[in-house]
Coordinates of C-alpha atoms and ligand atoms in Angstrom, one line a residue:
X95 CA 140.3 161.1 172.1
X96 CA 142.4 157.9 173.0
X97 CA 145.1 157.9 176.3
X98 CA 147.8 159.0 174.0
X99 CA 146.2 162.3 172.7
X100 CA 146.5 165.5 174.5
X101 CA 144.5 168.9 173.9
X102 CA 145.0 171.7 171.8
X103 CA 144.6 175.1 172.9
X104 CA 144.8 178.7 170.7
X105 CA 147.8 180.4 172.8
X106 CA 147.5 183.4 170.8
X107 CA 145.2 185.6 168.2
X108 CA 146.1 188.1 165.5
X109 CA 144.4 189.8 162.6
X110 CA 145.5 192.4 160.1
X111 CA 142.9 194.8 158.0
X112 CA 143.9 197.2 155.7
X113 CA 143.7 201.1 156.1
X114 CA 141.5 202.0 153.2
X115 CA 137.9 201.7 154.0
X116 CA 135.8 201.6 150.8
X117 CA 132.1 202.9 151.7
X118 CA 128.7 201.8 150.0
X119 CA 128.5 205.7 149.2
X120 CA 131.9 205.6 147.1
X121 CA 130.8 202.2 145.9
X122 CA 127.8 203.9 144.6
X123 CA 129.7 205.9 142.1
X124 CA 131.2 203.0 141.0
X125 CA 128.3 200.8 139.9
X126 CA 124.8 201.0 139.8
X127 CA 124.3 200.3 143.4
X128 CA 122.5 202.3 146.8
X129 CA 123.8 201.9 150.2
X130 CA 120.7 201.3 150.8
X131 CA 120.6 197.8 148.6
X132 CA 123.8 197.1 150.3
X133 CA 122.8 197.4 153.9
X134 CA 119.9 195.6 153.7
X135 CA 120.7 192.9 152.0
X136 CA 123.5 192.4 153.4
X137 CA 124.3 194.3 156.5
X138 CA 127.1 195.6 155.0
X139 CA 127.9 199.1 155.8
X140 CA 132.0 199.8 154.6
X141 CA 135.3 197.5 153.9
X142 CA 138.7 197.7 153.7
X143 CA 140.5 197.3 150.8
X144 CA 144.1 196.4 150.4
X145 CA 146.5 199.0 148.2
X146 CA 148.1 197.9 145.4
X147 CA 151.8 197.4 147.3
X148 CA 149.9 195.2 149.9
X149 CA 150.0 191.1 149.0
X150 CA 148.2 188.3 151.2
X151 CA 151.5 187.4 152.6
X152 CA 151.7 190.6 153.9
X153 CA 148.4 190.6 155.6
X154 CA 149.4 186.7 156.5
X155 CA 152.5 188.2 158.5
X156 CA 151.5 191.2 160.0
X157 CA 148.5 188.7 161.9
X158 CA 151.2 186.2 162.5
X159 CA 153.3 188.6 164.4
X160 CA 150.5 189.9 166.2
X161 CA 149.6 186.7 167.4
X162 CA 153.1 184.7 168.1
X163 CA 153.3 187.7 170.5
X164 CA 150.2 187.6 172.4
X165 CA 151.4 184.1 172.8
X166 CA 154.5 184.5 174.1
X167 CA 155.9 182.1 171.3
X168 CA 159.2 182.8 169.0
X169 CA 159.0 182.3 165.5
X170 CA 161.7 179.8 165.3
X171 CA 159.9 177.7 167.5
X172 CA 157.1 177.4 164.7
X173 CA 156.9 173.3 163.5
X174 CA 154.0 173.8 160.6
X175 CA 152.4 176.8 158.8
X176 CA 149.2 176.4 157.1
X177 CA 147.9 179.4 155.1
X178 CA 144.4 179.4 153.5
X179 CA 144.0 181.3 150.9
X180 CA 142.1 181.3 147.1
X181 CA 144.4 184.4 146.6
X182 CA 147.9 183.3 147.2
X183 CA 150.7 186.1 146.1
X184 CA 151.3 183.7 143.3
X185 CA 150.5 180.1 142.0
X186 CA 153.4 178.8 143.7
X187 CA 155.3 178.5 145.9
X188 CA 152.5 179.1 148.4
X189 CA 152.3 181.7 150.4
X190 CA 152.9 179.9 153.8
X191 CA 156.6 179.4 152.2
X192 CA 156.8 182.6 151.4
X193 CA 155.9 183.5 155.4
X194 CA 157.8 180.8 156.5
X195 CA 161.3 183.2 155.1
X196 CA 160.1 186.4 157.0
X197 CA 159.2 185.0 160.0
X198 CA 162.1 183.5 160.2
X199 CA 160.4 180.4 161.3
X200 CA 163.4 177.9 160.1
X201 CA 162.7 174.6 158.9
X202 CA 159.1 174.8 159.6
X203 CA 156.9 172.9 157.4
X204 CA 154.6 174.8 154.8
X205 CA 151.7 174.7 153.1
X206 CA 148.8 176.6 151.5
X207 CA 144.9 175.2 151.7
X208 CA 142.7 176.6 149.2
X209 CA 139.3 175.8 150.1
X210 CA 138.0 179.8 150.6
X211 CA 135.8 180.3 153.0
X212 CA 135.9 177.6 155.1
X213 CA 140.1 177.9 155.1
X214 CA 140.8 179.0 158.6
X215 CA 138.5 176.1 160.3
X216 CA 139.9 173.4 157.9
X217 CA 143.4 174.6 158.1
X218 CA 142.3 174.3 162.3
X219 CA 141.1 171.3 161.7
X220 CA 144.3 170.2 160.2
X221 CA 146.5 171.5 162.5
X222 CA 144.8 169.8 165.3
X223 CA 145.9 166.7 164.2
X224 CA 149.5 167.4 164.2
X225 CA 149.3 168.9 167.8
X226 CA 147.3 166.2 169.2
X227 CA 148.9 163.5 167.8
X228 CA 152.3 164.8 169.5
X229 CA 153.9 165.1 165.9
X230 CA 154.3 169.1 166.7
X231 CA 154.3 171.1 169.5
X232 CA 153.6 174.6 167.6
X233 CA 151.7 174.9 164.2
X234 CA 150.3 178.6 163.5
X235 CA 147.2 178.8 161.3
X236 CA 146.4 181.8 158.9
X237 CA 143.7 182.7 156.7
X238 CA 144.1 185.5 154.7
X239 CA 142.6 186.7 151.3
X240 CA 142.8 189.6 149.3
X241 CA 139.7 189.2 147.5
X242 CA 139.8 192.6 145.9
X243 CA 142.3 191.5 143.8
X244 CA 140.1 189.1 142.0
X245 CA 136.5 190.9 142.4
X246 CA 134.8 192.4 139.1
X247 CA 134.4 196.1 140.1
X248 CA 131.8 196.4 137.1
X249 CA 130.0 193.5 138.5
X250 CA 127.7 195.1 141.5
X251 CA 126.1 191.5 142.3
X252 CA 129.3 190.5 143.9
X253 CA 131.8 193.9 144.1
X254 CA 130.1 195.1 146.9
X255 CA 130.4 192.0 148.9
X256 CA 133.8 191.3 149.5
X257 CA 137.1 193.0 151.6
X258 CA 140.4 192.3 152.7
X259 CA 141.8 190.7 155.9
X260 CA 143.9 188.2 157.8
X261 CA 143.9 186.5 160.9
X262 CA 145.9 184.4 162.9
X263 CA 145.9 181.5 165.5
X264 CA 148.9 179.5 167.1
X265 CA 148.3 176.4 168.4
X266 CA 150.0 174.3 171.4
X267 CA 148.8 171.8 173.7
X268 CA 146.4 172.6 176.1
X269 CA 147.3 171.8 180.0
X270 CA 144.5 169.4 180.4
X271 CA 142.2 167.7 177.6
X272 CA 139.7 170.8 176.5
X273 CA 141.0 173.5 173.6
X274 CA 139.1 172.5 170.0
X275 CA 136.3 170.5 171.3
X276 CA 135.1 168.9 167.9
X277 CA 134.8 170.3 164.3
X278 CA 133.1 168.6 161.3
X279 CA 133.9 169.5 158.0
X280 CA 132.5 168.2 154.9
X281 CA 131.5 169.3 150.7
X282 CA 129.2 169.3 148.0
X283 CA 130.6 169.4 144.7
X284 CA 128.1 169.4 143.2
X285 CA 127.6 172.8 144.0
X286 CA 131.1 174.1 142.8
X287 CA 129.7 175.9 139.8
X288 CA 127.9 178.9 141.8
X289 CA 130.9 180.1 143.3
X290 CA 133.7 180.2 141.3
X291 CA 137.3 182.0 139.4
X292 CA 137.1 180.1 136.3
X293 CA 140.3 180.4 134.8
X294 CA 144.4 180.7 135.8
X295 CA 144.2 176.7 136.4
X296 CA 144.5 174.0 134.1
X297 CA 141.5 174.3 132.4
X298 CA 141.6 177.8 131.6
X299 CA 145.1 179.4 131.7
X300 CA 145.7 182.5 131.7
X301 CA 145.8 184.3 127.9
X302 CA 144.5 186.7 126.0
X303 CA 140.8 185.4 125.6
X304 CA 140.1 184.7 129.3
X305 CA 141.1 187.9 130.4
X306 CA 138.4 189.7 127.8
X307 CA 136.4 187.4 129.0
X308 CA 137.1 188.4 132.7
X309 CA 137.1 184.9 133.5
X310 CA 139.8 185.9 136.6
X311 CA 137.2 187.5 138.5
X312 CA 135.4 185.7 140.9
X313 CA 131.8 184.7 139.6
X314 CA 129.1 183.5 142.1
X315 CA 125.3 182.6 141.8
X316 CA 124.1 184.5 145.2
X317 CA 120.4 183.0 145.6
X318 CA 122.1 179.3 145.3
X319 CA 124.8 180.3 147.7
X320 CA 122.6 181.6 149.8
X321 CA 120.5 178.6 149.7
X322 CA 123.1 176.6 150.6
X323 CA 124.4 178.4 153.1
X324 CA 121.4 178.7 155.5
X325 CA 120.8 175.0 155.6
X326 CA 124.7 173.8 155.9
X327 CA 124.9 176.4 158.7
X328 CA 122.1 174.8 160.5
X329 CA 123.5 171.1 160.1
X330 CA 127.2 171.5 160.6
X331 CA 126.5 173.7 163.4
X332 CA 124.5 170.7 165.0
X333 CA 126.9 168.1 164.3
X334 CA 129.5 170.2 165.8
X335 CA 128.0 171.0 168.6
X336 CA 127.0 167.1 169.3
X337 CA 130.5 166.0 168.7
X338 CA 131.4 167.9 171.2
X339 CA 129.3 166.5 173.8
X340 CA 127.3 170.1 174.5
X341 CA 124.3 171.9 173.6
X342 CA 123.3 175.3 172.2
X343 CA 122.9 176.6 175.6
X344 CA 126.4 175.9 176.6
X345 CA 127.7 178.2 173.6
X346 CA 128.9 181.3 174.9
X347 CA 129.8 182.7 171.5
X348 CA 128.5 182.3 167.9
X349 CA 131.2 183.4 165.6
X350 CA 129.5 182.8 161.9
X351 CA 130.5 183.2 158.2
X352 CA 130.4 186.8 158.3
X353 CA 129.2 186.7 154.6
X354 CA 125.1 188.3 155.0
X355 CA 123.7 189.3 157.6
X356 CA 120.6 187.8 157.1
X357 CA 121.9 184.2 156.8
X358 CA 123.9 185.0 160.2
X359 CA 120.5 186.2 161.9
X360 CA 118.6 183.1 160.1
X361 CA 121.2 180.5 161.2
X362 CA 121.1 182.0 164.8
X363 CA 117.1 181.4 164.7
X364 CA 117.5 178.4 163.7
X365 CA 120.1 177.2 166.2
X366 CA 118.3 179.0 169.0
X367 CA 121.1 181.2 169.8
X368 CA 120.0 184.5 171.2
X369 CA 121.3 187.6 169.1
X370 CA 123.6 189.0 171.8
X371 CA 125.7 185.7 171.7
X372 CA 126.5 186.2 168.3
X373 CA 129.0 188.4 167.5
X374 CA 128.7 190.7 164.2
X375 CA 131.5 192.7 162.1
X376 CA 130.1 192.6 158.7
X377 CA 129.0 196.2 158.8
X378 CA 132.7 196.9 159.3
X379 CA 134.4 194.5 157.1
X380 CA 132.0 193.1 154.4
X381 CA 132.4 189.0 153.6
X382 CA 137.0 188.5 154.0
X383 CA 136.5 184.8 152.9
X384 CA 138.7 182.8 155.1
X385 CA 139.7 185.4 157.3
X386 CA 136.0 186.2 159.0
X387 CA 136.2 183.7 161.4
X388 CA 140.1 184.5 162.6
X389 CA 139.3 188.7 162.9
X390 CA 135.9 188.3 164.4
X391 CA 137.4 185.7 167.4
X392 CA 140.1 188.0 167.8
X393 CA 138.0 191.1 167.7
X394 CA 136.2 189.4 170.3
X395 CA 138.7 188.3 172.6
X396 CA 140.4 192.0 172.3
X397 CA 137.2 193.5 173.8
X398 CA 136.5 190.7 176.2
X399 CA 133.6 189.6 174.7
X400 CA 135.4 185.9 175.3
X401 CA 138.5 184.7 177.3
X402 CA 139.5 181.5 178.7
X403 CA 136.6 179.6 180.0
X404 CA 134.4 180.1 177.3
X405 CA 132.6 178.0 174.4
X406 CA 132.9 179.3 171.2
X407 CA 131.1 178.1 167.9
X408 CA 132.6 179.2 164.7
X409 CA 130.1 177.7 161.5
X410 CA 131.3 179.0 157.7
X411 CA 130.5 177.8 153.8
X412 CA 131.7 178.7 151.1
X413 CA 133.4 177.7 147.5
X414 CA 133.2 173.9 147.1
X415 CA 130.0 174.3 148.1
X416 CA 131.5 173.2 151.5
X417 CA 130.9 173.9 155.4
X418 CA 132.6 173.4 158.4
X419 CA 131.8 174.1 161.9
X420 CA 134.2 174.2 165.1
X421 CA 133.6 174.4 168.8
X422 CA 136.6 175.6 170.6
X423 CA 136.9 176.1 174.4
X424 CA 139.1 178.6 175.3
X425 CA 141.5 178.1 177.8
X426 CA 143.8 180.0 180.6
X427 CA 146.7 179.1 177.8
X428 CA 144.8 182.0 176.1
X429 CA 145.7 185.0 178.3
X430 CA 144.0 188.4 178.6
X431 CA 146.1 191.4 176.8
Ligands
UT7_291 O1 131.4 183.4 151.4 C1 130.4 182.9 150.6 C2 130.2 183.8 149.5 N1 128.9 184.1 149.1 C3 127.8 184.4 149.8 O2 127.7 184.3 151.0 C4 126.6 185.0 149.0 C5 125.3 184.5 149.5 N2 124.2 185.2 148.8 C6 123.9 186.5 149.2 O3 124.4 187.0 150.1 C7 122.8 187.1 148.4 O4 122.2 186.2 147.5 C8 123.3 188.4 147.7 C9 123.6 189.5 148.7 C10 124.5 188.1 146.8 C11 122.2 189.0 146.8 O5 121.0 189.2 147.5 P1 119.6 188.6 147.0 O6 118.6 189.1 148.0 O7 119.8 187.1 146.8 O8 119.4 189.4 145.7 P2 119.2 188.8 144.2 O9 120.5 188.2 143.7 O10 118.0 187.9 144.2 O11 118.9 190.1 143.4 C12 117.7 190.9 143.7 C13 117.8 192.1 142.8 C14 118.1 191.8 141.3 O12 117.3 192.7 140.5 P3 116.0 192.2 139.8 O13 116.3 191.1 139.0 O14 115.1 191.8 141.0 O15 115.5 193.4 139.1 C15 119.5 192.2 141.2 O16 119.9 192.6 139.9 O17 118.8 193.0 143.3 C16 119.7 193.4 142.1 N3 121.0 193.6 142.6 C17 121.4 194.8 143.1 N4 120.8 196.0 143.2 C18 121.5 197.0 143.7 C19 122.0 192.7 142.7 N5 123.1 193.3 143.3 C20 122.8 194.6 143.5 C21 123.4 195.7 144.0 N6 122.8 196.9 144.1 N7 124.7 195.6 144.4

């Protein structure tokens, strides 16, 4: 950080889940599936699933109100949105415009990121910059997905995987120089095949064959994700970590990609994180893309789990094949409900 750069702090958290909880017992009637399967392979117990009147931009403002609240901020006082998203309400304008309008954040800039699970700690990363530079004062920072809208419910590798969510983060300067420690992001395209929506782009719009050919679903190769995932978890957490001038024991909470439970438990071995420092909602919410990372730090900070003071690691991957990894220190800027 050079003389002229200040710290960012989160002022305030929100996050938005649907009603509808979708079990592995109902999911068993739907494909050829057992709750047992699903809980030990992936430590996923029930979801929620958005109805069919519900959009991401929905999700998207209900967490933004939440947190602009909790932070004591008004709307029109909002400089930058940044929405990540792979599910936007539509291909454009992106959704962040659309939240921009009924928020009534006037003049704000707008703009979606669509990297999927990774989103919320690039779109953080992003933001930073902004803030600390001095070029804004307030940017909020969404992640939202409704990735029921683009699962295949006949397909039972990845259908019992996903849910829907959204959560929030509004960011300010920080009194003194602490707030987002370090992050380091990176990709491996070369990966992009195993994780995938294949057509509604360019390459494949939308028509008559691709939908028989249920190329809008999302299609993934699980053992290569998976692969991926353990090792980029272990790495970017490092480097993260490192940046930030700290080590594993100063992390007071490790808030992962909440995408299987048993990459979460093997990245935590790896990193030498004891279990009861990482904090766990799969069970509740199954894998929300963008959005785990947002809910769970909330969730967290709602029961007290962390407040002001504390060092948080946030590690995701995802579509890309890409990883990023965020150390945050939370701050008195962050106030107890
Ligand atoms: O946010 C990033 C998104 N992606 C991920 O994080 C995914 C990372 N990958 C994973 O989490 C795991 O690879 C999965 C949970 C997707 C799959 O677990 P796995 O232990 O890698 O299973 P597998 O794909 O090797 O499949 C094992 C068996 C197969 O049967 P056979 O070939 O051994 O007879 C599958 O057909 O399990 C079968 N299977 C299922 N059985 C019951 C696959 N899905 C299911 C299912 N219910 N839902």
């Amino acid at each position: 950080m050079t003389t002229d750069e200040r710290g960012v702090s989160i002022w305030g958290l929100g996050r938005a889940l649907p009603e509808r909880v979708l079990t592995n017992r109902e999911l068993e009637t739907m494909v050829d599936t057992s709750d047992e399967w699903i809980k030990t392979r992936t430590g996923i117990s029930e979801r929620r699933i958005a109805d069919e009147h519900t959009a991401t931009s929905d999700l998207c403002y209900e967490a933004s109100v939440q947190a602009l609240e909790r932070a004591a901020v008004p709307a029109e006082s909002v400089e930058l949105i940044i929405v990540a998203t792979v599910t936007p309400d539509m291909v454009f304008p992106s959704t962040a415009s659309l939240l921009q309008d009924r928020l009534g954040a006037e003049g704000a800039a707008a703009f979606d990121l669509q990297v999927g699970c990774t989103g919320f700690l690039y779109a953080l990363a992003v933001a930073e910059q902004f803030v600390r530079s001095s070029a804004y004062e307030t940017v909020l920072v969404i992640a939202g997905d409704l990735l029921s809208r683009i699962t295949d419910w006949e397909d039972r590798a990845t259908c019992v995987l996903f849910g829907d969510a959204a959560g929030a983060a509004v960011l300010r300067p920080s009194g003194g120089d602490d707030g987002i420690l370090a992050s380091y992001l990176g990709n491996d395209g070369s990966g992009a095949h195993h994780l995938q929506m294949p057509a509604g782009g360019s390459r494949h719009p939308a028509r008559m064959e691709t939908v028989k050919k249920r190329m809008h679903y999302l299609k993934m190769n699980g053992r290569e994700v998976f692969k991926f995932a353990v090792k980029a978890m272990g790495d970017s957490a490092a480097e993260a970590v490192r940046r930030a001038g700290l080590t594993f024991d100063d992390i007071d909470c490790y808030i992962p990609h909440q995408a299987n439970i048993r990459i979460i438990d093997a990245s935590a071995k790896r990193l030498g994180i004891p279990r009861e420092r990482v904090y766990v909602n799969i069970d509740r919410y199954g894998n929300t893309s963008g959005a785990t990372v947002p809910v769970a730090l909330t969730e967290a900070w709602e029961d007290g789990i962390v407040g002001p003071g504390d060092n948080v690691l946030a590690v995701t991957f995802g579509a890309g094949l890409g990883w990023a990894a965020t150390v945050i220190h939370l701050t008195e800027e962050l106030r107890h409900l």
